[in-house]
Coordinates of C-alpha atoms in Angstrom, one line a residue:
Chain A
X1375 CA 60.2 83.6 100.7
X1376 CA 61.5 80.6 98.7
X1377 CA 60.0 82.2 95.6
X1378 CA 63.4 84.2 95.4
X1379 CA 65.7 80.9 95.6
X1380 CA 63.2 79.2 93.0
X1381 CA 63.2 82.1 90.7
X1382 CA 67.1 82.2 91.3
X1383 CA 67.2 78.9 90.0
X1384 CA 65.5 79.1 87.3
X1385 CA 65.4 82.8 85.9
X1386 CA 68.6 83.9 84.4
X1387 CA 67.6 87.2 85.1
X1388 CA 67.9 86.5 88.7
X1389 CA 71.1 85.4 88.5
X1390 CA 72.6 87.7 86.4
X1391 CA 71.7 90.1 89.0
X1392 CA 73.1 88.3 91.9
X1393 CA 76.3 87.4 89.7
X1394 CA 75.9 91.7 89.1
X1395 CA 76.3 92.5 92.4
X1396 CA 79.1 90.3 93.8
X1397 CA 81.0 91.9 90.6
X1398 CA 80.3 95.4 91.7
X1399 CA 81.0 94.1 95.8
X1400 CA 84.8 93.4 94.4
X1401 CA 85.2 97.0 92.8
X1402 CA 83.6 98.7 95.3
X1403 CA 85.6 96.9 98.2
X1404 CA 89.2 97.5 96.6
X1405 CA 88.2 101.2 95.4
X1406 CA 86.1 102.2 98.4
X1407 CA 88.8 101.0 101.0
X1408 CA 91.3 104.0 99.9
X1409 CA 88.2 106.5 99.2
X1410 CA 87.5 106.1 103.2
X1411 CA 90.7 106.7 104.4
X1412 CA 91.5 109.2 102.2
X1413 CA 88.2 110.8 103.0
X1414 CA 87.3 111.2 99.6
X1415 CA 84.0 110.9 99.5
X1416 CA 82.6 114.2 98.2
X1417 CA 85.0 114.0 95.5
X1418 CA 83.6 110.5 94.7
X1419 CA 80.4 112.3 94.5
X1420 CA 81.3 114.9 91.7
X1421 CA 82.4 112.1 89.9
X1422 CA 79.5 110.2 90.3
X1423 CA 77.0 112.4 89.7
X1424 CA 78.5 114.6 86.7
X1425 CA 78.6 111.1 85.2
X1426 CA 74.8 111.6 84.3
X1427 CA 76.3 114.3 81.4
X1428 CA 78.2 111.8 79.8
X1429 CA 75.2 108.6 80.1
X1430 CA 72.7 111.4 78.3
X1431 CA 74.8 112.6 75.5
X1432 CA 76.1 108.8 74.6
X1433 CA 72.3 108.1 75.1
X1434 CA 71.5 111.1 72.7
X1435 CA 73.4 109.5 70.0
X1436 CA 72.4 106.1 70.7
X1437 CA 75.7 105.1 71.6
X1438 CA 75.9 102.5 74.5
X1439 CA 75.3 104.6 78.2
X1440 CA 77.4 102.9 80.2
X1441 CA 80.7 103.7 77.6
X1442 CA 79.7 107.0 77.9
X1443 CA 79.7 106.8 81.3
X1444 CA 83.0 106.1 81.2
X1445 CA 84.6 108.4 79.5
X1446 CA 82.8 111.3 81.8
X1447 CA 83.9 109.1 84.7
X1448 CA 87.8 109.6 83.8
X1449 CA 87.2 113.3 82.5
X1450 CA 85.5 114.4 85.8
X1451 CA 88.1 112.5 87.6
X1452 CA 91.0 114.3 86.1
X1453 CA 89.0 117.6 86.3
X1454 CA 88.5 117.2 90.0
X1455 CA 91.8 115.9 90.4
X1456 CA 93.5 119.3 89.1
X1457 CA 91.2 121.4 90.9
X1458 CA 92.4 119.6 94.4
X1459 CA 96.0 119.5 93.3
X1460 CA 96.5 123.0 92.1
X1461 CA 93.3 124.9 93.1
X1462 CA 93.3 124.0 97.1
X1463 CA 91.0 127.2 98.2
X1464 CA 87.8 127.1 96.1
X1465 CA 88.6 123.0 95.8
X1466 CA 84.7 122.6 97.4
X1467 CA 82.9 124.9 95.0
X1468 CA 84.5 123.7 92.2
X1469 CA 83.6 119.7 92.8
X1470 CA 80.1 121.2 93.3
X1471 CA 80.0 122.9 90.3
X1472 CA 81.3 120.2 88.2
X1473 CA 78.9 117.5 89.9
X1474 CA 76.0 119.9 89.1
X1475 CA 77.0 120.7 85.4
X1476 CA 77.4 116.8 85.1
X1477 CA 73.9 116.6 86.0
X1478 CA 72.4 119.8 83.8
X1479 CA 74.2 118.1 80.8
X1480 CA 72.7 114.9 81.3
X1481 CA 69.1 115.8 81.8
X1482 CA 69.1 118.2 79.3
X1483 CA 70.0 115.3 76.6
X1484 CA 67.8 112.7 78.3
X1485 CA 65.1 115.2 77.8
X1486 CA 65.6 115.3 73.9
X1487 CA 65.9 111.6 73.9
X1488 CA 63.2 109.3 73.3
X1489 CA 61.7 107.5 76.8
X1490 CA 62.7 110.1 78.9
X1491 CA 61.3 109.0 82.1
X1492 CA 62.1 105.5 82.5
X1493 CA 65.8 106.3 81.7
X1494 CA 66.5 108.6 83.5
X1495 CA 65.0 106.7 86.7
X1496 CA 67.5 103.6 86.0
X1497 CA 70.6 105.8 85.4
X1498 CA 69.6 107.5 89.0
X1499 CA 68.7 104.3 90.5
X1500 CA 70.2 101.4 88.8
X1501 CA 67.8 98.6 87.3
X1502 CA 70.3 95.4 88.6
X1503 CA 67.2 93.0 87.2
X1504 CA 67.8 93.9 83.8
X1505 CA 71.5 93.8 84.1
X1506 CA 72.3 92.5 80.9
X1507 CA 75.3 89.7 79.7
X1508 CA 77.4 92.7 78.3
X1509 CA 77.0 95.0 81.2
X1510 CA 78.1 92.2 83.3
X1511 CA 81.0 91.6 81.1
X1512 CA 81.9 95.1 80.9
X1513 CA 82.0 95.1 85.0
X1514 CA 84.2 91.8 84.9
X1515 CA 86.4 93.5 82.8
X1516 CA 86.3 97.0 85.1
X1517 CA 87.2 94.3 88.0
X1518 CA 90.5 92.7 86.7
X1519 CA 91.6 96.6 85.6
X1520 CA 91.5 97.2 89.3
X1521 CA 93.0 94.5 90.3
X1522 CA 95.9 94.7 87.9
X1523 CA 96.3 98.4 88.8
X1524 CA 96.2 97.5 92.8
X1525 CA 98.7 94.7 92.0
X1526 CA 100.8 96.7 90.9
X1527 CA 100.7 100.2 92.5
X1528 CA 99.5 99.2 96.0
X1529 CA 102.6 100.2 98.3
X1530 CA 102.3 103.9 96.5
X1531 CA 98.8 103.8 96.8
X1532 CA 99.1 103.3 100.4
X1533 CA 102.1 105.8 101.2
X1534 CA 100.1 108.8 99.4
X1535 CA 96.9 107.7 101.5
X1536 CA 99.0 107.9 104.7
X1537 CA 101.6 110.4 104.3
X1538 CA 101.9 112.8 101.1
X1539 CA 105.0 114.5 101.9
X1540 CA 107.0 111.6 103.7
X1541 CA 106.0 110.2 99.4
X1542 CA 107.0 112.7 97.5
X1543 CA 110.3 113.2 100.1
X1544 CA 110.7 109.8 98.7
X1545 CA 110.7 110.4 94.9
X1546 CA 107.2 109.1 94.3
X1547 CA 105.2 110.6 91.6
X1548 CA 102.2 111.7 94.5
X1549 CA 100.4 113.8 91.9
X1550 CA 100.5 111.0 89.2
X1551 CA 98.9 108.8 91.9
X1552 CA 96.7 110.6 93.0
X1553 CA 94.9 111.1 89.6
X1554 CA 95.5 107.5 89.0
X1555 CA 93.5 106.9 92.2
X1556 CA 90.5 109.5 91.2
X1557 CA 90.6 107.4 87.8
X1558 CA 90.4 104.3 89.3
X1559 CA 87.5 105.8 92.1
X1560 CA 85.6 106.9 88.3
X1561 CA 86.4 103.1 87.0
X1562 CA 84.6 101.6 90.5
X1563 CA 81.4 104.4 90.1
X1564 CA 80.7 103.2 87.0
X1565 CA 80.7 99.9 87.7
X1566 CA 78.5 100.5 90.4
X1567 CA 76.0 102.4 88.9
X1568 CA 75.0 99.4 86.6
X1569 CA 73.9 98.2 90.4
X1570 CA 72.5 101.1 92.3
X1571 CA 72.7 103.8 90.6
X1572 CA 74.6 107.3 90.2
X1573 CA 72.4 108.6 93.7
X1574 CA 73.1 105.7 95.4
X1575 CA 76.7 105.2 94.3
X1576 CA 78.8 106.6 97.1
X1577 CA 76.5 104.7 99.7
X1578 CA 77.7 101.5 98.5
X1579 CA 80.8 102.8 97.2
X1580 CA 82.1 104.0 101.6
X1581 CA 80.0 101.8 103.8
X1582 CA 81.4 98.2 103.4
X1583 CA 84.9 99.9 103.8
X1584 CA 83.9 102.1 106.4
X1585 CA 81.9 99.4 108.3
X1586 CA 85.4 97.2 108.1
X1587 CA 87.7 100.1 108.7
X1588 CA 85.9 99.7 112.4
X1589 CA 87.3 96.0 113.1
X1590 CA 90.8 96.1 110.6
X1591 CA 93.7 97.4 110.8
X1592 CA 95.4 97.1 107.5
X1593 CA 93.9 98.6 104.5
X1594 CA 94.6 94.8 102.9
X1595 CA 92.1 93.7 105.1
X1596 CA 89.8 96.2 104.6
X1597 CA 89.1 95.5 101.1
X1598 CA 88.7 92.1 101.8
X1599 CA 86.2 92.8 104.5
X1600 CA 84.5 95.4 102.3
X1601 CA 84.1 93.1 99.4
X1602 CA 82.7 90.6 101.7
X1603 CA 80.1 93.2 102.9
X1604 CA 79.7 94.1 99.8
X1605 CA 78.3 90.5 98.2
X1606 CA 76.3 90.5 101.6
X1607 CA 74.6 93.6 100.8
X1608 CA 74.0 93.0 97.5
X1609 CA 72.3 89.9 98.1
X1610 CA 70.3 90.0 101.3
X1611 CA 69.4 94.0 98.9
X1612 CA 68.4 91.7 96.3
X1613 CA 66.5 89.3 98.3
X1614 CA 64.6 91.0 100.9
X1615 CA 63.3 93.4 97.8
X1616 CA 62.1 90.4 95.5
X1617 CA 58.9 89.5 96.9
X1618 CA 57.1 92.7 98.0
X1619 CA 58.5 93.9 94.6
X1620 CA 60.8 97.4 95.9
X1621 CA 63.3 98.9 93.8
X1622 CA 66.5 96.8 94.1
X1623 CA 69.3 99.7 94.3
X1624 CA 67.5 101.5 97.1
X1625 CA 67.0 98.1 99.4
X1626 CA 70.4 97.5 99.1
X1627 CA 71.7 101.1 100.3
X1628 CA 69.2 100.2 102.9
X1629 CA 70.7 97.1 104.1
X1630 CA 74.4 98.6 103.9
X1631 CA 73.0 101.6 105.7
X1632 CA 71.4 100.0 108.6
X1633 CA 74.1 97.9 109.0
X1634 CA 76.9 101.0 109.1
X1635 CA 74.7 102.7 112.0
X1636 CA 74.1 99.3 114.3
X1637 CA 78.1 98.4 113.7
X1638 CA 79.1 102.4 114.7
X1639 CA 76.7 102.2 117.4
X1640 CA 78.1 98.7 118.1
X1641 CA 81.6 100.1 118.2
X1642 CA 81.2 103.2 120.0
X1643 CA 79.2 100.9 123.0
X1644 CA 82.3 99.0 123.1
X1645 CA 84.3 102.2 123.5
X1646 CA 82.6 103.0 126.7
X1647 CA 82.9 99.9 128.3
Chain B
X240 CA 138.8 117.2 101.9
X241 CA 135.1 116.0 101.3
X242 CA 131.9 118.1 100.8
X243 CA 129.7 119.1 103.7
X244 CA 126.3 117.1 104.1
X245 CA 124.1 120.4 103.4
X246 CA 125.5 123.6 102.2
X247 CA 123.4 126.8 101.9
X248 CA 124.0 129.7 100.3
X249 CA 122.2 133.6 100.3
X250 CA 118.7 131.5 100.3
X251 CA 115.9 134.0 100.3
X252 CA 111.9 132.5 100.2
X253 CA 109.1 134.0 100.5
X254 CA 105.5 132.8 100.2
X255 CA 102.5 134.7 99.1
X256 CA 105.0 137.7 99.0
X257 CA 105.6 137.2 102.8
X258 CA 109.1 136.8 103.2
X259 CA 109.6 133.7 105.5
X260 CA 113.2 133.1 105.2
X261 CA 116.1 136.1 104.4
X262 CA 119.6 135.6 103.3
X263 CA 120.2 131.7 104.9
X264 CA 123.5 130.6 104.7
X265 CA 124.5 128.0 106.7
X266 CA 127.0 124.4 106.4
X267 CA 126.1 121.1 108.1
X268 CA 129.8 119.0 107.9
X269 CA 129.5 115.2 107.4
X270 CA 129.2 113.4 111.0
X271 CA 127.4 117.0 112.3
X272 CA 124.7 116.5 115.0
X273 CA 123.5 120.3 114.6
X274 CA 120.4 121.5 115.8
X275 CA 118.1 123.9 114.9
X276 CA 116.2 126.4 117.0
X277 CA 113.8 129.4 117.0
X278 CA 110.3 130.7 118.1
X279 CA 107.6 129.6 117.0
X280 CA 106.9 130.9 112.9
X281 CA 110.8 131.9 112.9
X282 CA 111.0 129.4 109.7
X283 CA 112.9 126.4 111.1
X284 CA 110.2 123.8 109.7
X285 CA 110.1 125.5 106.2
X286 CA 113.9 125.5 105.9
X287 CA 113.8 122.0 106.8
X288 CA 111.0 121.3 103.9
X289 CA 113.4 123.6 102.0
X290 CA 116.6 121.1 102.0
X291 CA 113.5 118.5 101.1
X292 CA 112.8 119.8 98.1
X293 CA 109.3 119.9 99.4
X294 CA 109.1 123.7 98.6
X295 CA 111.3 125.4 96.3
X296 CA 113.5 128.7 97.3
X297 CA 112.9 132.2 94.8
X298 CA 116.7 132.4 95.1
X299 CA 120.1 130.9 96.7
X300 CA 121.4 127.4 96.2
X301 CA 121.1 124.4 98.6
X302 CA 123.8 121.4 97.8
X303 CA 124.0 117.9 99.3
X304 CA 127.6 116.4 98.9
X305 CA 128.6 118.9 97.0
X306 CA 126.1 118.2 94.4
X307 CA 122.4 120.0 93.5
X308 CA 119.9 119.0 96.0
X309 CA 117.6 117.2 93.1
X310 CA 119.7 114.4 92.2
X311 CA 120.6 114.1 95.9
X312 CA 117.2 114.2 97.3
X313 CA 117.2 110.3 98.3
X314 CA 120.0 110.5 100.7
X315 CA 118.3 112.5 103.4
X316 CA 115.8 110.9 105.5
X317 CA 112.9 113.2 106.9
X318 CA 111.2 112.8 110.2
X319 CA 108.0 114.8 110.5
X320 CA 106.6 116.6 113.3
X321 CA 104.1 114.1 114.9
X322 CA 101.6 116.3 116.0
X323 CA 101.0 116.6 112.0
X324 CA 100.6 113.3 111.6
X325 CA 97.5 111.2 110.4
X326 CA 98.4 108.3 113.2
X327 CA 94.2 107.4 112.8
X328 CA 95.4 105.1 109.5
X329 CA 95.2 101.8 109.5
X330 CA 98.4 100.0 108.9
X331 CA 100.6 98.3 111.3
X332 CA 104.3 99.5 112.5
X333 CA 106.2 97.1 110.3
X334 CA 103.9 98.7 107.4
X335 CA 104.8 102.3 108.0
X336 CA 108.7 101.5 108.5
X337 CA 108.6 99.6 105.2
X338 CA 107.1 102.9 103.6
X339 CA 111.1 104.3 104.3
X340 CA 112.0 101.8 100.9
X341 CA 109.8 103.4 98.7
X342 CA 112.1 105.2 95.6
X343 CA 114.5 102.3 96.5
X344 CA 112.1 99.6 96.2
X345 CA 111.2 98.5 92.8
X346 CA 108.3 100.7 91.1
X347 CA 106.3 97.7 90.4
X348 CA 104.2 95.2 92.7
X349 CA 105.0 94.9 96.6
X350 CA 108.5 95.4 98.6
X351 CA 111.1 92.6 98.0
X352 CA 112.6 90.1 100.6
X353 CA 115.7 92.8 100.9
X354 CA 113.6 95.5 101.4
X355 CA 111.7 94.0 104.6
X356 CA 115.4 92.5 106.1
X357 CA 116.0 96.2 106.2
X358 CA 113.0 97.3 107.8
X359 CA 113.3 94.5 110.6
X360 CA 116.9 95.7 111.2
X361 CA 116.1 99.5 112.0
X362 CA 113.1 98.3 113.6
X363 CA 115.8 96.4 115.8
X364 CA 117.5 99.5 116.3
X365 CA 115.1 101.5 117.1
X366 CA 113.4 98.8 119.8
X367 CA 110.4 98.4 118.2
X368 CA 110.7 94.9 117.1
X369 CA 108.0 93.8 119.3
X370 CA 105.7 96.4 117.4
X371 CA 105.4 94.7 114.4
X372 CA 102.5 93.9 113.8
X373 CA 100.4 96.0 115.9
X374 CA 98.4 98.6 114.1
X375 CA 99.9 102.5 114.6
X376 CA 96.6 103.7 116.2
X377 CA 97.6 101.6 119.3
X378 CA 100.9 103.5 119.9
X379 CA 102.1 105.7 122.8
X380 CA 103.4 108.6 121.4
X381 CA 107.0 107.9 122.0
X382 CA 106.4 104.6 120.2
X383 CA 105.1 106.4 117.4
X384 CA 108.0 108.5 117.3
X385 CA 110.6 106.0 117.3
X386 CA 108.5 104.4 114.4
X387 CA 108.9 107.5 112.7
X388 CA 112.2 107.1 112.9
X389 CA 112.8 103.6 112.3
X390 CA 111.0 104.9 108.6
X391 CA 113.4 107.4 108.0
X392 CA 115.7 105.0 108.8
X393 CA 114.8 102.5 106.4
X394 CA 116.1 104.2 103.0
X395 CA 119.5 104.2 104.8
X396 CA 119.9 107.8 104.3
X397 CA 123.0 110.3 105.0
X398 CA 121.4 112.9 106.4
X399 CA 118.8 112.4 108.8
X400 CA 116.1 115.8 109.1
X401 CA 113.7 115.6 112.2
X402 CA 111.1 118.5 112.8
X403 CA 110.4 118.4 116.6
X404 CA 111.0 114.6 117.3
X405 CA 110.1 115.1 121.5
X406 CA 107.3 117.5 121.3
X407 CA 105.3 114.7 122.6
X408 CA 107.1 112.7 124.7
X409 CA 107.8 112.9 128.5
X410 CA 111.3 113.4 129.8
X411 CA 112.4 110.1 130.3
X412 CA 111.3 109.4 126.8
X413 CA 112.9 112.0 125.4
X414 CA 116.7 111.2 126.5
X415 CA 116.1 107.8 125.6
X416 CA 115.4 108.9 122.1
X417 CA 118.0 111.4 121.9
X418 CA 120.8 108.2 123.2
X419 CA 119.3 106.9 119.8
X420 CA 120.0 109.9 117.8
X421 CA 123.8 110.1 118.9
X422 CA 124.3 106.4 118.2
X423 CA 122.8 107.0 114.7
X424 CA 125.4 109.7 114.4
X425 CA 128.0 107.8 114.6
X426 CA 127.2 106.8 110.6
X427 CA 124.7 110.2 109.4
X428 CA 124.8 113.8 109.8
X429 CA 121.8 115.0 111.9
X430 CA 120.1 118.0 111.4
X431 CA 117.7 118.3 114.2
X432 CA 114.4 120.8 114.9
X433 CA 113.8 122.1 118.8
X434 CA 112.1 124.0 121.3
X435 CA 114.4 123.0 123.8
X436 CA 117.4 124.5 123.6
X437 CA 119.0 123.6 126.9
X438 CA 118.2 119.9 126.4
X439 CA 119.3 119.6 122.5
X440 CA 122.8 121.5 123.5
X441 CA 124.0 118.3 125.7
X442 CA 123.9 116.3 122.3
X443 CA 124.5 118.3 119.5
X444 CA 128.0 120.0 118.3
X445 CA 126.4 122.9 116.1
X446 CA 123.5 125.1 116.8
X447 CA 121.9 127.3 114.4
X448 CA 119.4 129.9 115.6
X449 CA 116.7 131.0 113.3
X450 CA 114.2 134.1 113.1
X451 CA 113.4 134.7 109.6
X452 CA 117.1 134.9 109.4
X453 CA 119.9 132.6 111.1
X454 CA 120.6 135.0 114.2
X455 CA 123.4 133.1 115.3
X456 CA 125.5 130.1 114.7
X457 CA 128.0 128.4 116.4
X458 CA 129.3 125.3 118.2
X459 CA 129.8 126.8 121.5
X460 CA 127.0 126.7 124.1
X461 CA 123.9 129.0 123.3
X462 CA 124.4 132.2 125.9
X463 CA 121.7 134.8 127.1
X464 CA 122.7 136.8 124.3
X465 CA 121.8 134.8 121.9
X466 CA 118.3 133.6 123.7
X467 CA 117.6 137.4 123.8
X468 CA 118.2 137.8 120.2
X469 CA 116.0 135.5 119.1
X470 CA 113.2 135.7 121.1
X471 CA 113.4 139.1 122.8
X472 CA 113.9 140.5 126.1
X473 CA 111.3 139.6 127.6
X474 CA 112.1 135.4 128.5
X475 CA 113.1 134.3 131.3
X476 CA 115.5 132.1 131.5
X477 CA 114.9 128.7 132.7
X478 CA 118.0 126.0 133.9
X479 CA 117.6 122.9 133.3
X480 CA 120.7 120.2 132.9
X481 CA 119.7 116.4 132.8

């Protein structure tokens, strides 16, 4: 059991991972809070999954993954975002369609890339141990974007999560907003994925929100909360799978997982009392 | 001789080739408490979200002051039906009320020291003060409502909309809020939606009844005729003075 705080100590690795995770908890706390109460997720999905097309082809041309990433991230976003804005009846097809020809793209350009196998498994399931010093930078920077953006747009945020019409009644760009808000939900599943991986992603991305939507009741606090969870999933993830050697990404879903059923069954005892 | 708060003229919409609303034309005078009445799919909440700007009509004209309802837009405050409402969310009352600033507010970062003196005042006026800071999902439904209002309120409107404000409050409740209404009449037009006819007719000075087409209109007391017009012949009538 100590063997995790010695290695910590000594194994930059180790650390970088740890430092990995509490970057992703901040994302994923601020993002995640307005994905659960807009009730979102499945549109987080799409976007997180058709991400896998743009990972292969930058991966195909030996361009760095994670850029790639990106750039499908914000395409799928604003895709998906036009389809729920103007397209309202076939709005469930059409995310699963894009999420799935995400996917087909990727695979198919994984397939004609070298090592195959072993990249494919740590785009699905994040490999946190080999975070590296520029992924971690590139999550940093992901971070302060949100941040900034929050700063500055968080009263509209909030009105278009609670009330479209009373917004746009009050001359607020809701469409704008809204895309802004699928972008920035693209911005978090990247940064996640460096963590957990695109199959993983909306596990991490909800429950810490969702787990602290049950005790708050301010969508400030919330994120605060979630972040919180976040960094305590991440590392007790990270620590429980050290020693008996299990894949990082999955023990942390785990962890946030178990945690999200004994707090709802937690809650909903409390409700009966 | 100054404009009238909303004037509409030969409005036609129809939606998905249904025709909802045929050949409105109707004038709501500055300081009018006018209410608004008609079964159930007769078009009253769609006019309403009409004079929003919320949907947009395939011909006629709606002005505020005088002036196309675009650049006006900011002057009306809007009152949704509650029943419609998401009142799961987490935020508290003083939260929600402060929402009422937005388009007034600055577009950047959080509402200013002005913007949350206003929100404590028409949280004054509407007696909800105490509310603050308690979170909306803890509300009785006639709290709710007079947060609702207290929002609308907030970007110190002209005209003041409200779709239904009592559909969910018990009797007492609902002359309370209505003693609120005429004392925020005494500085906005009201335009007001209802089921109850009877009750609405001891406050307001202007009744408009609507069935795909405004089927009467007038300031005098709503009559049998008119009840039978709208809804058919076969209501009976039900008397009930407060």
């Amino acid at each position: 059991m100590l063997e995790f705080f010695n290695t910590l100590a000594s194994q930059p690795f180790l650390q970088n991972a740890l430092l990995g995770g509490i970057l992703a908890s901040i994302g994923c706390g601020l993002t995640g809070s307005f994905v659960v109460v807009n009730r979102i997720g499945y549109m987080a999905g799409g976007i997180a999954h058709s991400v896998l097309g743009g990972m292969g082809i930058a991966y195909y041309v030996n361009f760095d993954p994670f850029i790639g990433a990106l750039i499908a991230a914000l395409i799928s976003a604003l895709i998906i975002g036009t389809i729920k804005l103007k397209w309202k009846h076939q709005e469930d097809t059409a995310i699963g369609a894009i999420w799935a020809i995400g996917m087909a793209i990727g695979i198919i350009f994984i397939s004609k890339s070298d090592g195959y196998n072993a990249n494919l498994m740590s785009f699905l399931f994040g490999s946190i141990l080999m975070i590296s010093n520029q992924q971690l930078f590139i999550v940093l920077l992901l971070d302060i974007i949100t941040l900034i953006f929050l700063a500055l747009f968080y009263k509209q945020l909030v009105a278009i999560s609670f009330d479209i019409e009373f917004a746009t009644v009050r001359g607020v760009n809701v469409n704008l907003f809204y895309l802004l808000l699928l972008c920035l939900v693209a911005i978090t599943v990247v940064l996640l994925i460096q963590v957990v991986g695109l199959i993983l992603v909306i596990a991490l991305l909800t429950l810490p929100a969702a787990i602290a939507r049950q005790y708050v009741h301010s969508i400030g606090l919330m994120m605060l909360m979630a972040v919180g969870l976040g960094i305590l999933f991440t590392g007790s993830g990270l620590f429980l799978s050290y020693e008996p050697d299990l894949p990082a990404g999955a023990t942390i879903i785990l962890v946030a997982g178990i945690a999200y059923l004994l707090s709802s069954l937690f809650k909903s005892f409390k409700g009966f009392n | 001789m100054s404009n009238p708060a909303i004037e509409i003229t030969n409005l036609n919409f129809s939606f998905d080739k249904l025709s909802i609303l045929e050949n409105i034309n109707m004038t709501i005078e500055q300081g009018d408490f006018a209410g608004l009445v008609g079964p159930n799919g007769g078009g009253k909440t769609t006019l309403l979200k009409l004079i929003l700007g919320l949907y947009k009509a395939q011909s006629g004209q709606i002005s505020i002051f005088g002036q196309a309802l675009k650049k006006q837009r900011k002057l009306i405050g809007y009152v949704p039906q509650y029943a419609d409402f998401n009142s799961d969310f987490p935020i508290s009352v003083q939260d929600t009320v402060l929402q009422g600033r937005l388009g007034v507010s600055s577009f950047f970062a959080s509402y200013s020291k002005r913007d949350k003196e206003i929100a404590l005042n028409v949280m004054q006026e509407t007696e909800i003060f105490d509310l603050a800071d308690r979170s909306i999902q803890s509300l009785s439904g006639g709290q709710m409502q007079r947060v609702l209002v207290a929002r609308a309120l907030a970007s110190q409107p002209k005209i003041l909309l409200l779709d239904e404000p009592t559909a969910n409050i018990d009797l007492r409740a609902e002359k309370d809020i209505f003693d609120l209404f005429k004392s925020i009449n005494q500085r906005m037009s009201i335009l007001i939606i209802s089921h109850d006819i009877a009750f609405v007719s001891d406050y307001i000075n202007k009744v408009f009844c609507l069935n795909k087409t405004l089927v009467c209109h007038k300031a005098s007391p709503v009559t049998s005729d008119t009840i039978h017009a709208l809804y058919g012949d076969h209501v009976s009538e039900v008397h009930h003075r407060h």
